[in-house]
Amino acid sequence: MKEGALHRALFERAATIASEFRDGIRDRPPYARADTAALQARFDAPTPETGDNPLDVLEALPFAAEPGLTATTGPRFFGWVIGASDPIGVAADFLTSAWGQNAGNATCSPAAAMAEQVVARWLLDILRLPPTASLGIVTGGTMANFVCLAAARNAVFARVGWDVEARGLAGAPPVRVIVGDDVHTTVLASLRYLGFGSQPLRVPTDAQGRMRADALAALLAQGAGPAIVIAQAGQICTGAFDPFAPIAALCREHGAWMHVDGAFGLWAQAVPELAPLVVGCAEADSWSVDGHKWLQLPYDSGFAIVRDSAAHQRAMSIAASYLPPSETYDPGQFVPELSRRARGFAAWAQIRVLGRQGIARLVAGHCALARQLGERLSREPGIAVLNDVVLNQVIAGFGDGDLAQRSENARAVVRRLAAWNEVLAGGAQWRGQWVLRFSIVAAPLTAPDIDRLADVVIRAWREVRDGG
Ligand SMILES: *Cc1c(COP(=O)(O)O)cnc(C)c1O
């Protein structure tokens, strides 16, 4: 086959397969149908020796994968916090792959660098963060936390005369790293990668998982020296926001770096109605937020935003004789990787399609749907919504027995949902018991989808209650 014909045949076939998959997503059961053995039977084969025809392989891939795919982009999926890979982002991402750009350096792909530069400006504007902050596009919230905390590490050590990039941590002056008790587990992972260890100082939280500012004040007053305080916008179970204004004031008073893990919750900064939740948030020194959650970008995409762009760059830049220093903005200076995907193209397209107002409507709409779910579930005897539904996350407990009994009820509800495969929501632990957790974050969700979800959950609970 001629080169041009092969391109067309492969890319058009991929587009057809993709469209058919997405066209059928509303009716697709949310859990994967195939188990590990079935998938192994489809994927596994002796190590390829001679190579196959690309068109045949392209047919073989969906045949192998399809039964093992979950319907994350459809309206029956409420597990974890997963966006819907909006078609515009997917199409832009497809072009990104076709173009094969390496966004590690502005000279290597001026277009990728420009797209990232413009995306950075737009996002800082939409998220109402300082226009002079720097923004690195990374793979997600985990890496965004890592990058922001690396910048924090650079800055707090620099203030006590320690060049951590050159000298490392051995022999360094102590730094207090402080998190709320209901911190996201990936923050602990990034602290581990940075040599801070996964056991930072923990501040007690309130019933919604919000850091208690009085306890933070007491903790900061106990010691001296450099400190990093990690606050949170959007707790993974409750959606709660830490009290940023008092936290920011305390950080200023003690010279501490304030970071906000806002993987999904930072988008509240873009929604006028949610402004009361984020008072003081923009006073932080760094913020992390995902693209593949509420912005609906395809995996993987996240943003690391740092007020002190020099600290950001000192923590991340990579130099070599063959990497021409850029006179203009170079996205590679703000991320850990050298070679990297040009994620700015999909982000640029997605933000253009939604616009500032579309993003605000999307987020506010999901919050309204979450309240609808909370109200429906609360009306059912025996189901308790355990959080104040301030954002898009809802957690529910079942029955009125002791913690062990309620945990068993929640697990039994989850088992029924998985067996019925009509809607997907997962279990999580909250305050010593298992609960059912719902995340309303995927773009196509509507009020009838929420009603179906509530119907199925209530049906499952009644069966569990009645000993079915
Ligand atoms: C999802 C999430 C993360 C991690 O983000 P990834 O994109 O999964 O790496 C961090 N913090 C919070 C609050 C999250 O919800």
GROMACS .gro file of C-alpha atoms and ligand atoms in nm:
model
  483
    1MET     CA    1   0.000   0.000   0.000
    2LYS     CA    2   0.128   0.350  -0.085
    3GLU     CA    3   0.220   0.567   0.213
    4GLY     CA    4  -0.062   0.817   0.162
    5ALA     CA    5  -0.318   0.541   0.123
    6LEU     CA    6  -0.198   0.371   0.440
    7HIS     CA    7  -0.226   0.692   0.640
    8ARG     CA    8  -0.578   0.748   0.521
    9ALA     CA    9  -0.682   0.389   0.576
   10LEU     CA   10  -0.541   0.376   0.929
   11PHE     CA   11  -0.654   0.716   1.048
   12GLU     CA   12  -1.000   0.698   0.896
   13ARG     CA   13  -1.057   0.351   1.034
   14ALA     CA   14  -0.943   0.469   1.379
   15ALA     CA   15  -1.185   0.762   1.353
   16THR     CA   16  -1.470   0.528   1.261
   17ILE     CA   17  -1.398   0.293   1.549
   18ALA     CA   18  -1.374   0.588   1.785
   19SER     CA   19  -1.704   0.739   1.667
   20GLU     CA   20  -1.888   0.409   1.695
   21PHE     CA   21  -1.759   0.359   2.048
   22ARG     CA   22  -1.868   0.705   2.157
   23ASP     CA   23  -2.204   0.682   1.976
   24GLY     CA   24  -2.287   0.373   2.180
   25ILE     CA   25  -2.167   0.505   2.514
   26ARG     CA   26  -2.509   0.598   2.657
   27ASP     CA   27  -2.623   0.237   2.635
   28ARG     CA   28  -2.297   0.080   2.735
   29PRO     CA   29  -2.282  -0.085   3.079
   30PRO     CA   30  -2.036   0.110   3.293
   31TYR     CA   31  -1.824  -0.174   3.429
   32ALA     CA   32  -1.602  -0.375   3.197
   33ARG     CA   33  -1.766  -0.698   3.087
   34ALA     CA   34  -1.453  -0.908   3.049
   35ASP     CA   35  -1.247  -1.037   3.339
   36THR     CA   36  -0.869  -1.067   3.342
   37ALA     CA   37  -0.869  -1.417   3.195
   38ALA     CA   38  -1.094  -1.317   2.907
   39LEU     CA   39  -0.875  -1.016   2.833
   40GLN     CA   40  -0.560  -1.220   2.850
   41ALA     CA   41  -0.710  -1.461   2.600
   42ARG     CA   42  -0.764  -1.171   2.361
   43PHE     CA   43  -0.441  -0.975   2.414
   44ASP     CA   44  -0.186  -1.241   2.488
   45ALA     CA   45   0.015  -1.421   2.223
   46PRO     CA   46   0.372  -1.534   2.178
   47THR     CA   47   0.613  -1.241   2.141
   48PRO     CA   48   0.566  -1.111   1.785
   49GLU     CA   49   0.863  -1.210   1.567
   50THR     CA   50   0.793  -1.099   1.213
   51GLY     CA   51   0.545  -0.812   1.236
   52ASP     CA   52   0.190  -0.779   1.109
   53ASN     CA   53  -0.004  -0.568   0.867
   54PRO     CA   54  -0.093  -0.237   1.041
   55LEU     CA   55  -0.453  -0.246   0.920
   56ASP     CA   56  -0.501  -0.593   1.062
   57VAL     CA   57  -0.346  -0.487   1.391
   58LEU     CA   58  -0.575  -0.186   1.403
   59GLU     CA   59  -0.874  -0.421   1.381
   60ALA     CA   60  -0.724  -0.653   1.642
   61LEU     CA   61  -0.683  -0.377   1.902
   62PRO     CA   62  -1.051  -0.289   1.958
   63PHE     CA   63  -1.137  -0.658   1.934
   64ALA     CA   64  -0.899  -0.724   2.223
   65ALA     CA   65  -0.971  -0.413   2.430
   66GLU     CA   66  -1.340  -0.348   2.385
   67PRO     CA   67  -1.481  -0.592   2.644
   68GLY     CA   68  -1.233  -0.460   2.899
   69LEU     CA   69  -1.320  -0.092   2.859
   70THR     CA   70  -1.521   0.093   3.123
   71ALA     CA   71  -1.777   0.351   3.012
   72THR     CA   72  -1.598   0.645   3.178
   73THR     CA   73  -1.715   0.889   2.911
   74GLY     CA   74  -2.081   0.795   2.947
   75PRO     CA   75  -2.364   0.900   3.178
   76ARG     CA   76  -2.365   0.594   3.406
   77PHE     CA   77  -2.017   0.631   3.548
   78PHE     CA   78  -1.978   0.797   3.890
   79GLY     CA   79  -1.663   0.633   4.021
   80TRP     CA   80  -1.346   0.812   4.137
   81VAL     CA   81  -1.330   1.160   3.976
   82ILE     CA   82  -1.321   1.104   3.602
   83GLY     CA   83  -1.393   1.351   3.326
   84ALA     CA   84  -1.553   1.254   2.998
   85SER     CA   85  -1.274   1.308   2.741
   86ASP     CA   86  -1.470   1.564   2.544
   87PRO     CA   87  -1.471   1.490   2.168
   88ILE     CA   88  -1.297   1.817   2.080
   89GLY     CA   89  -1.008   1.732   2.311
   90VAL     CA   90  -0.995   1.381   2.170
   91ALA     CA   91  -0.983   1.510   1.813
   92ALA     CA   92  -0.711   1.761   1.902
   93ASP     CA   93  -0.524   1.487   2.084
   94PHE     CA   94  -0.544   1.268   1.776
   95LEU     CA   95  -0.384   1.547   1.572
   96THR     CA   96  -0.123   1.589   1.846
   97SER     CA   97  -0.024   1.227   1.796
   98ALA     CA   98  -0.031   1.259   1.419
   99TRP     CA   99   0.192   1.563   1.432
  100GLY     CA  100   0.434   1.378   1.659
  101GLN     CA  101   0.566   1.693   1.823
  102ASN     CA  102   0.805   1.679   2.116
  103ALA     CA  103   0.700   1.965   2.341
  104GLY     CA  104   1.011   1.946   2.557
  105ASN     CA  105   1.169   2.249   2.400
  106ALA     CA  106   1.036   2.554   2.217
  107THR     CA  107   1.278   2.514   1.926
  108CYS     CA  108   1.170   2.155   1.879
  109SER     CA  109   0.806   2.261   1.844
  110PRO     CA  110   0.734   2.635   1.837
  111ALA     CA  111   0.363   2.565   1.784
  112ALA     CA  112   0.340   2.341   2.091
  113ALA     CA  113   0.522   2.602   2.299
  114MET     CA  114   0.289   2.878   2.180
  115ALA     CA  115  -0.023   2.670   2.248
  116GLU     CA  116   0.099   2.606   2.604
  117GLN     CA  117   0.183   2.971   2.655
  118VAL     CA  118  -0.164   3.081   2.549
  119VAL     CA  119  -0.331   2.805   2.752
  120ALA     CA  120  -0.135   2.922   3.056
  121ARG     CA  121  -0.259   3.278   3.012
  122TRP     CA  122  -0.620   3.171   2.959
  123LEU     CA  123  -0.622   2.937   3.257
  124LEU     CA  124  -0.471   3.191   3.494
  125ASP     CA  125  -0.740   3.432   3.381
  126ILE     CA  126  -1.027   3.181   3.408
  127LEU     CA  127  -0.905   3.054   3.746
  128ARG     CA  128  -0.852   3.411   3.871
  129LEU     CA  129  -0.490   3.348   3.965
  130PRO     CA  130  -0.200   3.595   3.935
  131PRO     CA  131  -0.129   3.662   3.564
  132THR     CA  132   0.244   3.653   3.632
  133ALA     CA  133   0.236   3.299   3.772
  134SER     CA  134   0.392   3.023   3.563
  135LEU     CA  135   0.204   2.713   3.453
  136GLY     CA  136   0.344   2.376   3.354
  137ILE     CA  137   0.130   2.119   3.175
  138VAL     CA  138   0.188   1.775   3.323
  139THR     CA  139   0.016   1.437   3.331
  140GLY     CA  140  -0.229   1.507   3.611
  141GLY     CA  141  -0.287   1.613   3.968
  142THR     CA  142  -0.018   1.391   4.114
  143MET     CA  143   0.255   1.539   3.899
  144ALA     CA  144   0.111   1.888   3.937
  145ASN     CA  145   0.143   1.851   4.315
  146PHE     CA  146   0.494   1.717   4.266
  147VAL     CA  147   0.600   2.013   4.051
  148CYS     CA  148   0.442   2.273   4.279
  149LEU     CA  149   0.597   2.116   4.588
  150ALA     CA  150   0.934   2.098   4.413
  151ALA     CA  151   0.908   2.473   4.356
  152ALA     CA  152   0.808   2.513   4.721
  153ARG     CA  153   1.107   2.307   4.827
  154ASN     CA  154   1.340   2.523   4.619
  155ALA     CA  155   1.200   2.848   4.760
  156VAL     CA  156   1.178   2.763   5.129
  157PHE     CA  157   1.533   2.626   5.130
  158ALA     CA  158   1.661   2.926   4.933
  159ARG     CA  159   1.525   3.154   5.207
  160VAL     CA  160   1.756   2.987   5.459
  161GLY     CA  161   2.051   2.990   5.220
  162TRP     CA  162   2.036   2.628   5.111
  163ASP     CA  163   2.049   2.546   4.739
  164VAL     CA  164   1.853   2.225   4.744
  165GLU     CA  165   1.883   2.171   4.368
  166ALA     CA  166   2.262   2.156   4.398
  167ARG     CA  167   2.308   2.010   4.744
  168GLY     CA  168   2.008   1.786   4.792
  169LEU     CA  169   1.851   1.711   5.127
  170ALA     CA  170   2.131   1.540   5.316
  171GLY     CA  171   2.249   1.787   5.579
  172ALA     CA  172   1.984   2.041   5.488
  173PRO     CA  173   1.811   2.249   5.755
  174PRO     CA  174   1.477   2.098   5.862
  175VAL     CA  175   1.158   2.195   5.682
  176ARG     CA  176   0.815   2.143   5.832
  177VAL     CA  177   0.572   2.004   5.578
  178ILE     CA  178   0.212   2.033   5.696
  179VAL     CA  179  -0.104   1.876   5.552
  180GLY     CA  180  -0.464   1.840   5.663
  181ASP     CA  181  -0.566   1.503   5.800
  182ASP     CA  182  -0.790   1.440   5.499
  183VAL     CA  183  -0.521   1.513   5.242
  184HIS     CA  184  -0.532   1.331   4.908
  185THR     CA  185  -0.303   1.030   4.906
  186THR     CA  186  -0.116   1.153   4.598
  187VAL     CA  187   0.013   1.454   4.793
  188LEU     CA  188   0.186   1.208   5.023
  189ALA     CA  189   0.326   1.034   4.713
  190SER     CA  190   0.470   1.358   4.578
  191LEU     CA  191   0.622   1.437   4.917
  192ARG     CA  192   0.786   1.096   4.903
  193TYR     CA  193   0.930   1.163   4.557
  194LEU     CA  194   1.071   1.492   4.686
  195GLY     CA  195   1.258   1.336   4.974
  196PHE     CA  196   1.024   1.478   5.239
  197GLY     CA  197   0.888   1.137   5.327
  198SER     CA  198   0.526   1.035   5.337
  199GLN     CA  199   0.465   1.129   5.702
  200PRO     CA  200   0.426   1.507   5.710
  201LEU     CA  201   0.281   1.689   6.010
  202ARG     CA  202  -0.096   1.652   6.007
  203VAL     CA  203  -0.351   1.910   6.112
  204PRO     CA  204  -0.682   1.780   6.250
  205THR     CA  205  -0.985   1.836   6.028
  206ASP     CA  206  -1.352   1.901   6.096
  207ALA     CA  207  -1.645   1.673   6.013
  208GLN     CA  208  -1.626   1.769   5.644
  209GLY     CA  209  -1.252   1.707   5.620
  210ARG     CA  210  -1.153   2.075   5.632
  211MET     CA  211  -0.823   2.167   5.795
  212ARG     CA  212  -0.885   2.338   6.128
  213ALA     CA  213  -0.721   2.679   6.110
  214ASP     CA  214  -0.689   2.703   6.491
  215ALA     CA  215  -0.498   2.373   6.495
  216LEU     CA  216  -0.274   2.492   6.212
  217ALA     CA  217  -0.205   2.811   6.405
  218ALA     CA  218  -0.103   2.610   6.711
  219LEU     CA  219   0.120   2.382   6.505
  220LEU     CA  220   0.296   2.668   6.325
  221ALA     CA  221   0.349   2.850   6.656
  222GLN     CA  222   0.522   2.545   6.804
  223GLY     CA  223   0.827   2.562   6.580
  224ALA     CA  224   1.029   2.793   6.363
  225GLY     CA  225   1.209   2.779   6.032
  226PRO     CA  226   1.095   2.696   5.682
  227ALA     CA  227   0.748   2.547   5.636
  228ILE     CA  228   0.523   2.431   5.355
  229VAL     CA  229   0.148   2.416   5.419
  230ILE     CA  230  -0.060   2.207   5.181
  231ALA     CA  231  -0.425   2.302   5.169
  232GLN     CA  232  -0.697   2.142   4.963
  233ALA     CA  233  -0.975   2.261   4.730
  234GLY     CA  234  -1.217   1.972   4.696
  235GLN     CA  235  -1.179   1.683   4.940
  236ILE     CA  236  -1.214   1.355   4.751
  237CYS     CA  237  -1.506   1.227   4.964
  238THR     CA  238  -1.686   1.544   5.070
  239GLY     CA  239  -1.580   1.801   4.810
  240ALA     CA  240  -1.499   2.033   5.103
  241PHE     CA  241  -1.263   2.331   5.084
  242ASP     CA  242  -1.007   2.420   5.347
  243PRO     CA  243  -1.052   2.768   5.503
  244PHE     CA  244  -0.803   2.939   5.271
  245ALA     CA  245  -0.825   3.292   5.407
  246PRO     CA  246  -0.710   3.207   5.762
  247ILE     CA  247  -0.459   2.955   5.626
  248ALA     CA  248  -0.314   3.220   5.393
  249ALA     CA  249  -0.292   3.469   5.680
  250LEU     CA  250  -0.109   3.214   5.897
  251CYS     CA  251   0.129   3.128   5.613
  252ARG     CA  252   0.208   3.495   5.564
  253GLU     CA  253   0.267   3.542   5.936
  254HIS     CA  254   0.505   3.245   5.956
  255GLY     CA  255   0.671   3.287   5.616
  256ALA     CA  256   0.536   2.950   5.506
  257TRP     CA  257   0.475   2.846   5.145
  258MET     CA  258   0.106   2.774   5.086
  259HIS     CA  259   0.014   2.516   4.824
  260VAL     CA  260  -0.342   2.428   4.721
  261ASP     CA  261  -0.417   2.080   4.589
  262GLY     CA  262  -0.717   2.164   4.373
  263ALA     CA  263  -0.727   1.867   4.138
  264PHE     CA  264  -1.097   1.917   4.076
  265GLY     CA  265  -1.200   2.178   4.333
  266LEU     CA  266  -0.982   2.458   4.197
  267TRP     CA  267  -1.235   2.498   3.915
  268ALA     CA  268  -1.462   2.661   4.175
  269GLN     CA  269  -1.241   2.964   4.115
  270ALA     CA  270  -1.408   2.989   3.773
  271VAL     CA  271  -1.766   2.986   3.902
  272PRO     CA  272  -1.914   3.309   4.043
  273GLU     CA  273  -2.172   3.121   4.259
  274LEU     CA  274  -1.896   2.917   4.424
  275ALA     CA  275  -1.680   3.219   4.513
  276PRO     CA  276  -1.758   3.190   4.888
  277LEU     CA  277  -1.584   2.849   4.894
  278VAL     CA  278  -1.256   2.981   4.759
  279VAL     CA  279  -1.208   3.307   4.947
  280GLY     CA  280  -0.833   3.342   5.002
  281CYS     CA  281  -0.742   3.060   4.764
  282ALA     CA  282  -0.576   3.296   4.516
  283GLU     CA  283  -0.341   3.413   4.793
  284ALA     CA  284  -0.153   3.082   4.787
  285ASP     CA  285   0.195   3.036   4.639
  286SER     CA  286   0.108   2.741   4.418
  287TRP     CA  287  -0.193   2.548   4.292
  288SER     CA  288  -0.239   2.216   4.119
  289VAL     CA  289  -0.541   2.129   3.906
  290ASP     CA  290  -0.633   1.853   3.668
  291GLY     CA  291  -0.729   1.888   3.304
  292HIS     CA  292  -0.869   1.538   3.274
  293LYS     CA  293  -1.121   1.580   3.554
  294TRP     CA  294  -1.352   1.880   3.531
  295LEU     CA  295  -1.209   2.036   3.214
  296GLN     CA  296  -1.298   1.707   3.037
  297LEU     CA  297  -0.962   1.679   2.859
  298PRO     CA  298  -0.853   1.334   2.749
  299TYR     CA  299  -0.601   1.158   2.970
  300ASP     CA  300  -0.354   1.266   3.072
  301SER     CA  301  -0.352   1.632   3.160
  302GLY     CA  302  -0.284   1.847   3.465
  303PHE     CA  303  -0.158   2.196   3.545
  304ALA     CA  304   0.107   2.303   3.796
  305ILE     CA  305   0.076   2.673   3.873
  306VAL     CA  306   0.338   2.865   4.072
  307ARG     CA  307   0.331   3.231   4.174
  308ASP     CA  308   0.713   3.256   4.190
  309SER     CA  309   0.799   3.150   3.838
  310ALA     CA  310   1.173   3.176   3.909
  311ALA     CA  311   1.143   2.913   4.186
  312HIS     CA  312   0.929   2.703   3.953
  313GLN     CA  313   1.193   2.720   3.683
  314ARG     CA  314   1.486   2.660   3.920
  315ALA     CA  315   1.315   2.342   4.040
  316MET     CA  316   1.239   2.209   3.692
  317SER     CA  317   1.466   2.342   3.418
  318ILE     CA  318   1.697   2.106   3.232
  319ALA     CA  319   2.000   2.239   3.045
  320ALA     CA  320   2.228   2.083   2.783
  321SER     CA  321   2.446   2.212   2.500
  322TYR     CA  322   2.211   2.070   2.239
  323LEU     CA  323   1.898   2.227   2.395
  324PRO     CA  324   1.894   2.582   2.262
  325PRO     CA  325   1.799   2.831   2.533
  326SER     CA  326   1.478   2.996   2.429
  327GLU     CA  327   1.436   3.371   2.397
  328THR     CA  328   1.064   3.318   2.436
  329TYR     CA  329   0.848   3.109   2.662
  330ASP     CA  330   0.967   2.753   2.688
  331PRO     CA  331   0.715   2.513   2.838
  332GLY     CA  332   0.985   2.257   2.909
  333GLN     CA  333   1.124   2.485   3.181
  334PHE     CA  334   0.824   2.423   3.407
  335VAL     CA  335   0.783   2.045   3.400
  336PRO     CA  336   0.995   1.747   3.500
  337GLU     CA  337   1.013   1.569   3.163
  338LEU     CA  338   1.238   1.651   2.871
  339SER     CA  339   1.059   1.468   2.589
  340ARG     CA  340   0.689   1.512   2.637
  341ARG     CA  341   0.351   1.514   2.472
  342ALA     CA  342   0.223   1.845   2.336
  343ARG     CA  343  -0.076   1.858   2.571
  344GLY     CA  344  -0.132   2.225   2.503
  345PHE     CA  345  -0.310   2.158   2.173
  346ALA     CA  346  -0.599   1.968   2.331
  347ALA     CA  347  -0.621   2.216   2.620
  348TRP     CA  348  -0.626   2.509   2.377
  349ALA     CA  349  -0.907   2.351   2.175
  350GLN     CA  350  -1.109   2.251   2.483
  351ILE     CA  351  -1.091   2.596   2.642
  352ARG     CA  352  -1.193   2.757   2.312
  353VAL     CA  353  -1.494   2.528   2.280
  354LEU     CA  354  -1.615   2.583   2.637
  355GLY     CA  355  -1.504   2.938   2.702
  356ARG     CA  356  -1.494   3.093   3.046
  357GLN     CA  357  -1.875   3.086   3.069
  358GLY     CA  358  -1.904   2.729   2.947
  359ILE     CA  359  -1.659   2.612   3.213
  360ALA     CA  360  -1.855   2.797   3.482
  361ARG     CA  361  -2.184   2.650   3.357
  362LEU     CA  362  -2.038   2.300   3.341
  363VAL     CA  363  -1.908   2.311   3.698
  364ALA     CA  364  -2.217   2.481   3.842
  365GLY     CA  365  -2.440   2.233   3.655
  366HIS     CA  366  -2.261   1.936   3.807
  367CYS     CA  367  -2.291   2.089   4.154
  368ALA     CA  368  -2.667   2.124   4.102
  369LEU     CA  369  -2.688   1.759   3.991
  370ALA     CA  370  -2.493   1.654   4.301
  371ARG     CA  371  -2.746   1.836   4.520
  372GLN     CA  372  -3.027   1.662   4.327
  373LEU     CA  373  -2.864   1.326   4.401
  374GLY     CA  374  -2.816   1.414   4.767
  375GLU     CA  375  -3.181   1.513   4.803
  376ARG     CA  376  -3.313   1.200   4.628
  377LEU     CA  377  -3.099   0.967   4.838
  378SER     CA  378  -3.178   1.148   5.164
  379ARG     CA  379  -3.549   1.093   5.114
  380GLU     CA  380  -3.502   0.714   5.123
  381PRO     CA  381  -3.530   0.572   5.477
  382GLY     CA  382  -3.202   0.416   5.582
  383ILE     CA  383  -2.982   0.610   5.341
  384ALA     CA  384  -2.786   0.897   5.493
  385VAL     CA  385  -2.595   1.150   5.286
  386LEU     CA  386  -2.289   1.199   5.505
  387ASN     CA  387  -2.141   1.517   5.360
  388ASP     CA  388  -2.263   1.871   5.305
  389VAL     CA  389  -2.299   1.867   4.928
  390VAL     CA  390  -2.110   2.188   4.852
  391LEU     CA  391  -1.955   2.073   4.525
  392ASN     CA  392  -1.983   1.761   4.306
  393GLN     CA  393  -1.896   1.480   4.550
  394VAL     CA  394  -2.160   1.288   4.747
  395ILE     CA  395  -2.106   1.012   5.002
  396ALA     CA  396  -2.384   0.794   5.138
  397GLY     CA  397  -2.406   0.550   5.427
  398PHE     CA  398  -2.662   0.274   5.468
  399GLY     CA  399  -2.865   0.158   5.768
  400ASP     CA  400  -2.855   0.250   6.132
  401GLY     CA  401  -2.645  -0.029   6.280
  402ASP     CA  402  -2.295   0.012   6.417
  403LEU     CA  403  -1.999   0.111   6.196
  404ALA     CA  404  -1.924  -0.248   6.102
  405GLN     CA  405  -2.285  -0.314   6.004
  406ARG     CA  406  -2.308   0.006   5.801
  407SER     CA  407  -1.979  -0.077   5.631
  408GLU     CA  408  -2.109  -0.419   5.541
  409ASN     CA  409  -2.427  -0.262   5.403
  410ALA     CA  410  -2.226  -0.023   5.184
  411ARG     CA  411  -2.012  -0.305   5.052
  412ALA     CA  412  -2.324  -0.509   4.978
  413VAL     CA  413  -2.472  -0.216   4.783
  414VAL     CA  414  -2.147  -0.181   4.584
  415ARG     CA  415  -2.154  -0.555   4.505
  416ARG     CA  416  -2.507  -0.525   4.370
  417LEU     CA  417  -2.421  -0.224   4.155
  418ALA     CA  418  -2.129  -0.417   4.007
  419ALA     CA  419  -2.342  -0.725   3.943
  420TRP     CA  420  -2.628  -0.531   3.784
  421ASN     CA  421  -2.392  -0.313   3.579
  422GLU     CA  422  -2.642  -0.034   3.523
  423VAL     CA  423  -2.450   0.242   3.704
  424LEU     CA  424  -2.103   0.253   3.857
  425ALA     CA  425  -2.013   0.405   4.192
  426GLY     CA  426  -1.740   0.288   4.423
  427GLY     CA  427  -1.686   0.237   4.792
  428ALA     CA  428  -1.456   0.450   5.002
  429GLN     CA  429  -1.371   0.477   5.369
  430TRP     CA  430  -1.487   0.783   5.554
  431ARG     CA  431  -1.466   0.838   5.929
  432GLY     CA  432  -1.423   0.472   6.009
  433GLN     CA  433  -1.689   0.327   5.783
  434TRP     CA  434  -1.735   0.221   5.424
  435VAL     CA  435  -1.956   0.453   5.223
  436LEU     CA  436  -2.075   0.472   4.866
  437ARG     CA  437  -1.909   0.763   4.685
  438PHE     CA  438  -2.040   0.945   4.380
  439SER     CA  439  -1.855   1.195   4.165
  440ILE     CA  440  -2.062   1.414   3.935
  441VAL     CA  441  -1.798   1.540   3.697
  442ALA     CA  442  -1.849   1.394   3.347
  443ALA     CA  443  -1.971   1.638   3.083
  444PRO     CA  444  -2.274   1.456   2.939
  445LEU     CA  445  -2.462   1.410   3.270
  446THR     CA  446  -2.822   1.529   3.291
  447ALA     CA  447  -3.099   1.526   3.553
  448PRO     CA  448  -3.252   1.198   3.420
  449ASP     CA  449  -2.910   1.032   3.453
  450ILE     CA  450  -2.903   1.132   3.819
  451ASP     CA  451  -3.256   0.998   3.867
  452ARG     CA  452  -3.156   0.664   3.717
  453LEU     CA  453  -2.851   0.655   3.944
  454ALA     CA  454  -3.063   0.726   4.252
  455ASP     CA  455  -3.323   0.467   4.146
  456VAL     CA  456  -3.064   0.193   4.109
  457VAL     CA  457  -2.890   0.277   4.438
  458ILE     CA  458  -3.222   0.283   4.625
  459ARG     CA  459  -3.322  -0.049   4.469
  460ALA     CA  460  -2.989  -0.201   4.574
  461TRP     CA  461  -3.023  -0.066   4.928
  462ARG     CA  462  -3.378  -0.202   4.966
  463GLU     CA  463  -3.256  -0.546   4.863
  464VAL     CA  464  -2.971  -0.531   5.113
  465ARG     CA  465  -3.204  -0.403   5.386
  466ASP     CA  466  -3.459  -0.675   5.320
  467GLY     CA  467  -3.185  -0.935   5.336
  468GLY     CA  468  -3.197  -1.019   4.966
  469LIG     C1  469  -0.746   1.316   4.153
  469LIG     C2  470  -0.681   1.392   4.262
  469LIG     C3  471  -0.542   1.400   4.271
  469LIG     C4  472  -0.452   1.324   4.180
  469LIG     O1  473  -0.470   1.360   4.046
  469LIG     P1  474  -0.436   1.260   3.927
  469LIG     O2  475  -0.479   1.336   3.808
  469LIG     O3  476  -0.515   1.135   3.951
  469LIG     O4  477  -0.289   1.234   3.929
  469LIG     C5  478  -0.488   1.480   4.370
  469LIG     N1  479  -0.566   1.544   4.457
  469LIG     C6  480  -0.701   1.537   4.454
  469LIG     C7  481  -0.782   1.614   4.553
  469LIG     C8  482  -0.763   1.461   4.357
  469LIG     O5  483  -0.896   1.453   4.351
   0.00000   0.00000   0.00000
